[in-house]
Coordinates of C-alpha atoms (C1' of nucleotides) in Angstrom, one line a residue:
Chain K
M742 CA -127.9 -78.6 141.6
T743 CA -128.1 -81.5 144.9
M744 CA -124.9 -83.1 145.1
T745 CA -125.2 -87.0 144.0
Y746 CA -123.5 -89.8 146.6
R747 CA -120.9 -90.4 143.9
E748 CA -119.9 -86.8 144.6
I749 CA -120.2 -86.5 148.0
K750 CA -117.9 -89.8 148.6
D751 CA -115.6 -87.8 146.5
D752 CA -115.8 -84.8 148.3
M753 CA -115.3 -86.9 151.5
M754 CA -112.2 -88.4 150.0
R755 CA -110.8 -85.0 149.3
R756 CA -111.1 -84.2 152.9
I757 CA -109.6 -87.1 154.2
T758 CA -106.9 -87.3 151.8
G759 CA -106.5 -83.6 152.0
G760 CA -106.3 -83.2 155.6
D761 CA -109.4 -81.8 156.6
W762 CA -110.3 -85.2 158.0
P763 CA -106.9 -86.8 158.9
P764 CA -106.7 -90.3 160.1
G765 CA -108.5 -91.2 163.1
T766 CA -110.7 -87.9 162.7
Q767 CA -114.7 -88.5 164.3
L768 CA -116.4 -87.4 161.3
P769 CA -120.2 -85.3 161.9
G770 CA -123.0 -87.7 162.4
E771 CA -125.1 -88.6 159.1
I772 CA -128.0 -85.6 160.3
E773 CA -125.3 -83.1 160.6
L774 CA -124.2 -84.1 157.4
S775 CA -127.1 -84.2 155.4
A776 CA -127.4 -80.6 156.3
E777 CA -124.2 -79.7 155.2
Y778 CA -124.5 -81.4 152.0
G779 CA -128.3 -80.5 151.5
V780 CA -129.4 -83.7 150.6
A781 CA -131.3 -86.6 152.4
R782 CA -129.7 -88.8 155.5
A783 CA -130.2 -91.7 153.1
T784 CA -127.6 -90.2 150.3
V785 CA -125.0 -89.3 152.3
G786 CA -125.2 -92.5 154.2
R787 CA -125.0 -94.5 150.8
A788 CA -121.5 -92.1 150.5
L789 CA -120.3 -93.3 153.8
R790 CA -121.4 -96.9 153.4
D791 CA -119.0 -97.0 150.2
L792 CA -116.4 -95.8 152.0
V793 CA -116.8 -98.4 155.0
E794 CA -116.5 -101.1 151.6
D795 CA -113.8 -99.3 150.3
G796 CA -112.0 -99.3 154.0
I797 CA -111.5 -96.0 154.6
I798 CA -113.6 -95.3 157.7
E799 CA -115.3 -97.6 160.6
R800 CA -118.5 -97.0 161.6
R801 CA -120.6 -97.9 164.6
R802 CA -123.6 -97.3 166.3
K803 CA -123.4 -94.8 168.8
S804 CA -120.0 -93.9 168.7
G805 CA -119.9 -92.7 165.3
T806 CA -117.7 -92.4 162.3
R807 CA -114.3 -92.3 162.2
V808 CA -111.3 -92.1 159.9
R809 CA -109.5 -95.8 160.0
A810 CA -106.1 -94.8 161.6
H811 CA -104.8 -97.1 158.9
P812 CA -106.2 -97.4 155.9
L813 CA -107.9 -101.2 155.4
R814 CA -105.2 -102.4 153.1
Q815 CA -107.2 -104.9 150.6
M816 CA -107.4 -105.9 147.1
R817 CA -110.1 -107.4 144.9
M818 CA -108.3 -110.3 142.4
A819 CA -110.5 -111.5 139.7
I820 CA -109.9 -115.2 139.3
P821 CA -110.4 -116.1 135.8
L822 CA -110.8 -119.7 134.5
V823 CA -108.0 -121.1 132.3
R824 CA -108.8 -120.8 128.9
E825 CA -110.1 -117.4 129.4
E826 CA -106.7 -116.6 130.8
I827 CA -105.0 -118.1 127.9
E828 CA -107.3 -116.8 125.0
A829 CA -107.2 -113.5 126.6
S830 CA -103.8 -112.9 125.7
G831 CA -104.3 -114.1 122.4
A832 CA -102.9 -117.5 122.3
A833 CA -104.5 -120.7 121.3
Y834 CA -105.9 -122.6 124.3
F835 CA -105.9 -126.8 124.4
Y836 CA -106.2 -128.8 126.8
K837 CA -104.9 -132.4 127.7
L838 CA -106.0 -134.9 129.9
L839 CA -103.0 -137.0 131.5
E840 CA -104.3 -139.2 133.8
S841 CA -107.7 -140.0 135.3
D842 CA -109.0 -142.6 138.1
I843 CA -111.0 -143.4 141.1
S844 CA -109.4 -144.1 143.9
V845 CA -109.1 -143.6 147.9
P846 CA -107.0 -140.5 148.5
P847 CA -103.9 -140.4 150.6
A848 CA -104.2 -139.8 154.0
P849 CA -103.4 -136.0 154.2
V850 CA -105.4 -135.7 151.1
A851 CA -108.7 -137.1 152.6
A852 CA -108.3 -135.6 156.1
R853 CA -107.8 -132.1 154.3
M854 CA -110.9 -133.3 152.5
G855 CA -112.7 -134.1 155.5
L856 CA -113.1 -137.7 153.6
A857 CA -114.6 -140.7 155.5
E858 CA -112.0 -143.4 155.9
G859 CA -112.2 -145.1 152.5
A860 CA -114.4 -143.0 151.2
L861 CA -113.5 -142.4 147.4
A862 CA -112.5 -139.9 145.1
R863 CA -111.7 -138.7 141.6
R864 CA -108.6 -138.0 140.8
L865 CA -107.5 -136.2 137.7
A866 CA -104.2 -134.5 136.0
C867 CA -104.8 -132.3 133.0
L868 CA -102.4 -129.9 131.3
H869 CA -103.5 -126.7 129.8
Y870 CA -101.9 -125.4 127.0
A871 CA -101.0 -121.7 125.1
D872 CA -100.1 -122.4 121.7
L873 CA -99.2 -125.4 122.0
K874 CA -96.7 -124.6 125.2
P875 CA -97.5 -126.0 128.5
Y876 CA -99.0 -123.3 130.4
Q877 CA -100.4 -124.9 133.5
L878 CA -100.6 -128.5 135.2
E879 CA -104.2 -129.1 137.5
D880 CA -104.0 -132.0 139.8
R881 CA -107.4 -132.2 141.4
W882 CA -109.3 -134.7 143.7
I883 CA -112.8 -134.3 143.6
S884 CA -115.0 -135.4 146.3
L885 CA -117.1 -138.6 145.2
T886 CA -119.3 -137.9 148.2
A887 CA -120.1 -134.6 147.5
V888 CA -120.3 -134.9 143.9
P889 CA -121.5 -138.6 142.7
E890 CA -121.7 -137.5 139.0
A891 CA -117.8 -137.1 138.9
E892 CA -117.9 -140.8 138.5
G893 CA -119.1 -141.2 135.7
A894 CA -118.4 -137.7 133.7
D895 CA -115.6 -137.4 131.1
F896 CA -112.9 -135.1 131.5
H897 CA -111.4 -135.9 127.7
E898 CA -112.8 -133.0 126.3
I899 CA -114.0 -130.8 129.0
G900 CA -111.5 -129.4 132.2
P901 CA -113.0 -130.9 135.4
N902 CA -112.9 -127.3 136.5
E903 CA -115.5 -126.0 133.9
W904 CA -117.2 -129.3 134.2
L905 CA -117.8 -128.5 138.1
V906 CA -118.4 -124.5 137.6
R907 CA -121.5 -126.0 135.9
Q908 CA -122.1 -128.7 138.0
V909 CA -121.4 -127.6 141.4
P910 CA -121.5 -123.6 140.8
F911 CA -121.4 -120.8 143.7
T912 CA -119.3 -122.5 146.1
E913 CA -116.9 -121.3 148.9
V914 CA -113.6 -121.1 148.5
E915 CA -110.3 -121.4 150.1
V916 CA -107.1 -120.1 148.3
A917 CA -102.9 -120.5 149.1
M918 CA -100.7 -119.1 146.8
M919 CA -96.9 -120.0 147.0
A920 CA -93.6 -120.7 145.5
L921 CA -92.7 -124.4 144.6
P922 CA -89.7 -126.1 143.1
A923 CA -90.3 -128.1 140.3
D924 CA -90.0 -132.0 140.8
Q925 CA -88.9 -134.7 138.0
R926 CA -92.5 -134.7 137.1
L927 CA -93.4 -130.7 136.7
A928 CA -90.5 -130.4 134.9
Q929 CA -91.4 -132.7 131.9
T930 CA -95.0 -131.8 132.3
L931 CA -94.1 -127.8 132.4
E932 CA -90.4 -128.0 130.2
C933 CA -88.8 -126.6 132.5
A934 CA -85.3 -128.1 134.2
P935 CA -85.7 -129.7 137.8
G936 CA -85.3 -127.0 140.6
T937 CA -86.9 -124.2 138.9
A938 CA -88.9 -122.1 140.8
L939 CA -92.6 -122.2 139.9
F940 CA -95.7 -120.0 140.8
A941 CA -98.9 -122.5 142.3
A942 CA -101.9 -122.3 144.0
E943 CA -104.0 -124.8 146.3
R944 CA -107.9 -123.9 145.9
Q945 CA -110.4 -126.1 148.3
T946 CA -114.0 -125.3 147.3
F947 CA -117.0 -126.0 149.6
R948 CA -120.7 -126.3 149.7
E949 CA -122.6 -126.1 152.5
G950 CA -119.3 -127.2 154.5
Q951 CA -118.5 -130.1 152.2
T952 CA -115.7 -130.3 150.5
V953 CA -116.3 -130.6 146.9
T954 CA -112.9 -130.6 145.2
L955 CA -109.2 -129.6 146.0
V956 CA -106.9 -128.8 143.6
R957 CA -103.6 -127.7 143.0
L958 CA -102.4 -125.4 140.0
V959 CA -99.0 -125.4 139.1
W960 CA -98.2 -123.0 136.2
R961 CA -95.2 -122.6 133.9
E962 CA -92.0 -120.5 134.8
G963 CA -92.3 -116.9 134.9
H964 CA -96.0 -117.0 135.7
R965 CA -97.4 -114.1 137.7
I966 CA -100.8 -112.6 138.3
M967 CA -101.1 -109.2 138.6
T968 CA -104.2 -107.0 140.3
R969 CA -104.6 -102.9 140.4
Y970 CA -106.8 -101.7 142.9
Chain F
M896 CA -143.3 -110.6 159.2
T897 CA -142.1 -108.6 156.6
M898 CA -138.7 -109.6 155.5
T899 CA -135.0 -107.7 155.6
Y900 CA -133.2 -107.4 152.5
R901 CA -131.0 -109.5 153.7
E902 CA -133.4 -111.9 154.1
I903 CA -134.6 -111.5 150.4
K904 CA -130.9 -112.0 149.1
D905 CA -130.3 -115.4 150.9
D906 CA -133.5 -116.2 149.6
M907 CA -132.6 -115.1 146.0
M908 CA -129.3 -117.2 146.4
R909 CA -131.4 -120.3 147.4
R910 CA -133.4 -119.9 144.2
I911 CA -130.5 -119.5 142.0
T912 CA -127.9 -122.2 143.5
G913 CA -131.6 -124.8 144.2
G914 CA -131.9 -124.2 140.0
D915 CA -135.5 -122.1 140.4
W916 CA -133.6 -119.5 138.7
P917 CA -130.3 -121.2 137.0
P918 CA -127.5 -119.4 135.3
G919 CA -129.0 -117.7 132.2
T920 CA -131.9 -116.9 133.7
Q921 CA -133.7 -113.3 133.4
L922 CA -135.4 -112.3 136.7
P923 CA -138.2 -110.8 137.5
G924 CA -138.1 -106.8 137.5
E925 CA -137.5 -104.9 141.2
I926 CA -141.4 -104.1 140.9
E927 CA -142.7 -107.3 140.7
L928 CA -140.0 -108.9 143.1
S929 CA -140.9 -106.2 145.7
A930 CA -144.7 -107.3 145.1
E931 CA -144.0 -110.5 145.3
Y932 CA -142.0 -110.2 148.6
G933 CA -143.7 -107.8 150.0
V934 CA -141.6 -104.8 150.7
A935 CA -140.5 -101.6 149.1
R936 CA -138.6 -101.5 145.5
A937 CA -135.8 -100.0 147.4
T938 CA -135.4 -103.0 149.3
V939 CA -135.5 -105.5 146.9
G940 CA -132.9 -103.5 144.9
R941 CA -130.9 -103.4 147.6
A942 CA -130.7 -107.6 148.1
L943 CA -130.1 -107.5 144.1
R944 CA -126.9 -104.7 144.2
D945 CA -125.4 -106.7 146.8
L946 CA -126.1 -110.0 144.5
V947 CA -124.0 -107.8 141.8
E948 CA -121.1 -107.3 144.3
D949 CA -120.9 -110.9 145.0
G950 CA -120.5 -111.3 141.2
I951 CA -123.8 -113.6 140.8
I952 CA -125.9 -111.6 138.9
E953 CA -126.1 -108.9 136.0
R954 CA -128.0 -105.7 135.5
R955 CA -128.9 -103.2 133.2
R956 CA -131.3 -100.8 132.2
K957 CA -134.0 -101.5 130.1
S958 CA -133.0 -105.2 129.7
G959 CA -133.2 -105.9 132.8
T960 CA -131.4 -108.7 135.9
R961 CA -130.0 -111.9 134.8
V962 CA -128.4 -114.8 136.8
R963 CA -124.6 -114.5 135.1
A964 CA -123.8 -117.9 132.8
H965 CA -120.6 -118.2 134.7
P966 CA -120.4 -116.7 138.4
L967 CA -117.7 -114.1 138.5
R968 CA -115.0 -115.4 140.5
Q969 CA -113.4 -113.0 142.4
M970 CA -112.0 -112.6 145.6
R971 CA -110.4 -110.0 148.1
M972 CA -107.5 -110.3 150.0
A973 CA -106.8 -108.5 152.9
I974 CA -102.7 -106.9 152.7
P975 CA -101.6 -106.9 156.5
L976 CA -98.4 -104.6 157.2
V977 CA -95.4 -107.2 157.8
R978 CA -95.3 -106.4 161.4
E979 CA -98.9 -106.9 162.3
E980 CA -98.6 -110.7 160.2
I981 CA -95.4 -111.4 162.3
E982 CA -96.9 -110.3 165.6
A983 CA -100.3 -111.9 164.6
S984 CA -98.7 -115.3 164.3
G985 CA -97.1 -114.5 167.9
A986 CA -93.1 -114.3 166.7
A987 CA -91.7 -111.4 167.9
Y988 CA -91.3 -108.5 165.2
F989 CA -87.9 -107.1 164.5
Y990 CA -86.3 -104.9 161.8
K991 CA -83.0 -104.2 160.2
L992 CA -82.1 -101.6 157.3
L993 CA -79.5 -102.8 155.4
E994 CA -78.9 -100.6 152.6
S995 CA -79.8 -97.1 152.0
D996 CA -78.8 -94.3 149.8
I997 CA -80.3 -91.8 147.2
S998 CA -79.5 -92.4 143.5
V999 CA -80.9 -92.4 140.3
P1000 CA -82.7 -95.7 139.8
P1001 CA -81.3 -97.8 136.9
A1002 CA -83.5 -97.0 133.7
P1003 CA -85.8 -100.2 133.8
V1004 CA -86.7 -98.9 137.4
A1005 CA -87.2 -95.2 136.4
A1006 CA -89.2 -96.0 133.1
R1007 CA -91.5 -98.1 135.5
M1008 CA -91.4 -95.5 137.7
G1009 CA -92.3 -92.9 135.2
L1010 CA -89.4 -90.9 136.8
A1011 CA -87.5 -87.9 134.4
E1012 CA -84.3 -88.9 133.0
G1013 CA -81.9 -88.2 136.2
A1014 CA -84.4 -88.0 138.8
L1015 CA -83.2 -88.9 142.0
A1016 CA -84.8 -91.6 143.9
R1017 CA -84.6 -93.2 147.6
R1018 CA -82.9 -96.7 147.8
L1019 CA -84.0 -99.0 150.9
A1020 CA -82.9 -102.7 151.8
C1021 CA -84.8 -103.8 154.5
L1022 CA -84.9 -107.4 156.5
H1023 CA -88.2 -108.3 158.8
Y1024 CA -87.3 -110.4 161.5
A1025 CA -89.8 -113.2 163.1
D1026 CA -88.4 -114.4 166.3
L1027 CA -85.0 -113.4 165.2
K1028 CA -85.4 -115.7 161.8
P1029 CA -85.3 -113.4 158.7
Y1030 CA -89.0 -113.2 157.3
Q1031 CA -89.5 -110.8 154.5
L1032 CA -86.4 -109.2 152.8
E1033 CA -87.5 -105.6 151.3
D1034 CA -86.2 -103.5 148.5
R1035 CA -87.5 -100.9 147.8
W1036 CA -87.7 -97.2 145.9
I1037 CA -89.4 -94.2 146.6
S1038 CA -89.5 -91.2 144.0
L1039 CA -88.1 -88.1 145.8
T1040 CA -90.1 -86.3 142.9
A1041 CA -93.4 -87.7 145.0
V1042 CA -92.1 -87.4 147.9
P1043 CA -89.3 -84.8 149.1
E1044 CA -89.8 -85.4 152.2
A1045 CA -88.0 -89.4 151.8
E1046 CA -84.7 -87.6 151.6
G1047 CA -84.7 -86.7 155.2
A1048 CA -86.3 -89.6 156.5
D1049 CA -84.6 -91.8 159.3
F1050 CA -85.5 -96.1 158.6
H1051 CA -83.3 -96.9 161.4
E1052 CA -86.1 -97.5 163.4
I1053 CA -89.2 -97.3 161.5
G1054 CA -89.8 -99.2 158.2
P1055 CA -90.4 -97.5 155.1
N1056 CA -93.7 -99.0 154.3
E1057 CA -95.3 -97.8 157.7
W1058 CA -93.5 -94.2 157.2
L1059 CA -95.1 -94.1 153.9
V1060 CA -99.0 -95.2 155.1
R1061 CA -98.6 -92.2 157.9
Q1062 CA -96.5 -89.8 154.9
V1063 CA -98.8 -91.0 152.1
P1064 CA -101.9 -92.9 152.8
F1065 CA -104.8 -93.7 150.3
T1066 CA -102.9 -94.7 147.2
E1067 CA -103.7 -96.4 144.4
V1068 CA -102.0 -99.8 144.2
E1069 CA -101.0 -102.4 141.8
V1070 CA -99.2 -105.7 142.7
A1071 CA -98.1 -108.5 141.1
M1072 CA -96.9 -111.9 142.8
M1073 CA -94.3 -114.7 141.7
A1074 CA -92.3 -117.4 142.5
L1075 CA -88.6 -115.9 142.6
P1076 CA -85.1 -118.2 142.2
A1077 CA -83.0 -117.4 145.2
D1078 CA -80.0 -115.5 144.1
Q1079 CA -77.0 -115.1 145.9
R1080 CA -78.3 -112.4 147.7
L1081 CA -81.4 -113.8 148.8
A1082 CA -80.3 -116.8 149.8
Q1083 CA -77.7 -115.2 152.2
T1084 CA -79.8 -112.7 153.8
L1085 CA -82.9 -115.3 153.7
E1086 CA -80.5 -117.7 154.8
C1087 CA -81.7 -120.6 152.4
A1088 CA -80.0 -122.4 149.4
P1089 CA -79.4 -120.6 146.1
G1090 CA -82.1 -121.4 143.6
T1091 CA -84.6 -122.0 146.2
A1092 CA -88.2 -121.1 144.9
L1093 CA -89.5 -118.3 147.3
F1094 CA -92.7 -116.3 146.9
A1095 CA -92.3 -112.8 146.4
A1096 CA -94.7 -109.7 145.5
E1097 CA -93.9 -106.1 143.9
R1098 CA -96.1 -103.1 144.6
Q1099 CA -96.4 -100.1 143.1
T1100 CA -98.2 -97.2 144.3
F1101 CA -99.9 -94.4 142.7
R1102 CA -101.1 -91.0 144.1
E1103 CA -102.7 -89.0 141.6
G1104 CA -100.9 -90.8 138.7
Q1105 CA -97.6 -90.2 140.1
T1106 CA -95.5 -93.3 141.3
V1107 CA -95.1 -92.7 145.1
T1108 CA -92.6 -96.3 145.7
L1109 CA -92.0 -99.3 143.9
V1110 CA -91.4 -101.9 146.0
R1111 CA -90.3 -105.9 145.9
L1112 CA -91.4 -107.9 148.4
V1113 CA -89.6 -111.8 148.9
W1114 CA -90.3 -113.9 151.8
R1115 CA -88.6 -116.4 153.2
E1116 CA -89.0 -120.0 151.8
G1117 CA -92.3 -121.5 152.1
H1118 CA -94.5 -119.0 152.9
R1119 CA -97.6 -118.8 151.4
I1120 CA -100.3 -116.9 151.3
M1121 CA -104.1 -117.5 151.9
T1122 CA -107.6 -116.3 151.6
R1123 CA -111.3 -117.2 151.5
Y1124 CA -113.7 -115.6 150.1
Chain H
dC289 C1' -130.8 -95.0 178.8
dA290 C1' -130.0 -92.4 174.5
dG291 C1' -127.3 -91.3 170.5
dT292 C1' -126.1 -93.3 166.6
dG293 C1' -126.2 -96.0 162.6
dG294 C1' -129.1 -99.4 160.0
dT295 C1' -133.0 -100.4 157.7
dC296 C1' -137.6 -99.6 155.5
dT297 C1' -141.1 -97.3 152.9
dA298 C1' -143.7 -94.9 149.3
dG299 C1' -143.4 -92.0 146.3
dA300 C1' -140.7 -89.6 142.4
dC301 C1' -137.8 -88.6 138.8
dC302 C1' -133.6 -89.4 136.1
dA303 C1' -130.7 -92.0 132.5
dC304 C1' -129.6 -95.3 130.3
dC305 C1' -130.4 -98.3 126.2
dG306 C1' -133.0 -102.4 123.9
dG307 C1' -136.1 -102.8 119.9
Chain M
dC1100 C1' -140.1 -94.7 122.4
dG1101 C1' -140.7 -97.2 126.7
dG1102 C1' -138.8 -99.7 130.0
dT1103 C1' -135.8 -101.2 133.0
dG1104 C1' -133.0 -100.1 136.9
dG1105 C1' -130.2 -96.1 139.3
dT1106 C1' -130.6 -92.8 142.8
dC1107 C1' -132.8 -89.4 145.7
dT1108 C1' -136.9 -88.0 149.3
dA1109 C1' -138.8 -87.4 153.6
dG1110 C1' -140.1 -89.6 157.2
dA1111 C1' -140.1 -93.4 160.6
dC1112 C1' -139.0 -97.3 163.3
dC1113 C1' -135.1 -100.2 165.3
dA1114 C1' -130.7 -102.1 166.8
dC1115 C1' -126.9 -102.1 168.8
dT1116 C1' -123.6 -100.2 172.2
dG1117 C1' -121.3 -96.8 174.6
dT1118 C1' -121.4 -94.1 179.3

DNA sequence: CAGTGGTCTAGACCACCGG
DNA sequence: CGGTGGTCTAGACCACTGT
């Protein structure tokens, strides 16, 4: 008989989208709503908290709850491991380590990673295949200051991404996505014409404010990422 | 004295990242945890629910709570209106309507939008400027089945995006992002060389399962989107 | 200062699902 | 079937913030 917080949330969404509570409207307070719905205050509170997370309403102490003038558009995107991404598409996954050394990164990279002058890092280049066709090129720097274990790690069998996820899980991440023209090296490794428009991402991950790794991922021609929200 | 659910959540994170509860570990039940932390069961429940949302742990009835083997990588991205995006960068925003008509979309578009055969749609092409330099080209179809008001709307002053947000707020959205080579038209409107790698997005929005609009956004050369999580 | 949301409690019942 | 998380309650106090 009594409503659940989900039903209340749905009902509120109906009232918002249906025009009862148009954008900008001030909603009744929690006590009034709980009386109206015949539930405890905590229950309408739960529904309202969900609507805040969905970007539908805004709440402030004292001034109350109102429907956002422009609903906050945001999306959530899953970030799969390359291997899972490929295997999920039904293709077989292969991995190849192209380059691997330990060196001082060029100045721009070192600056971005916040490395001390002359600090060493592990540099890796890997290629991920879907059904023997190149799928993604991975160019990575791993800070040996933050992850000294990376100095001796062997990346011939396991990719650095999966290795890092096990070594240093739970990091802060900053991602940028962009379009890149294929240079000579990209064109060769990804088997496309030079100049081809490729989708790329740069990901920098942190642990306690310190950069762990900086990676550039470039996908083969035509790749798109999709999400629904 | 007694801990808040945030402090409990943070403490749990420490235990997880610190190795007390490594990936795969089965956590104590809520009753046990509430005893350990000296709080009510609802409070640890709140902390645990937050960790589920963050993709750190998994919970199932009867079998209990465990730390995810691989933390679920996901990100949240804000999707600003172009105008806000440009104005936030400190540039002046200008808008120009390039093309506008009402017609039957080509078959692939109609199919993707789920339109009946011969159904009409409003077609628009708009250019968004930052400081008088082309910033983003917007190619859009609006279903007149879903939004009949779009037939007579005037898009010379207000962009279709902002118009739609006011007319049809609160929609479901599907987004794809990709890299595109500039064709002749793109090169001209965005003032770049043909073949230039451009960042693009396709966004399809739905209301109650029905497609409202399908839009392709192409940004000027060098654009990147960024997010931190 | 006063009103609103934010959080906590102690207890209860329910829904799911693994053994 | 029984144990776990999921939800709800009625009440209380606190924290922020507009006036």
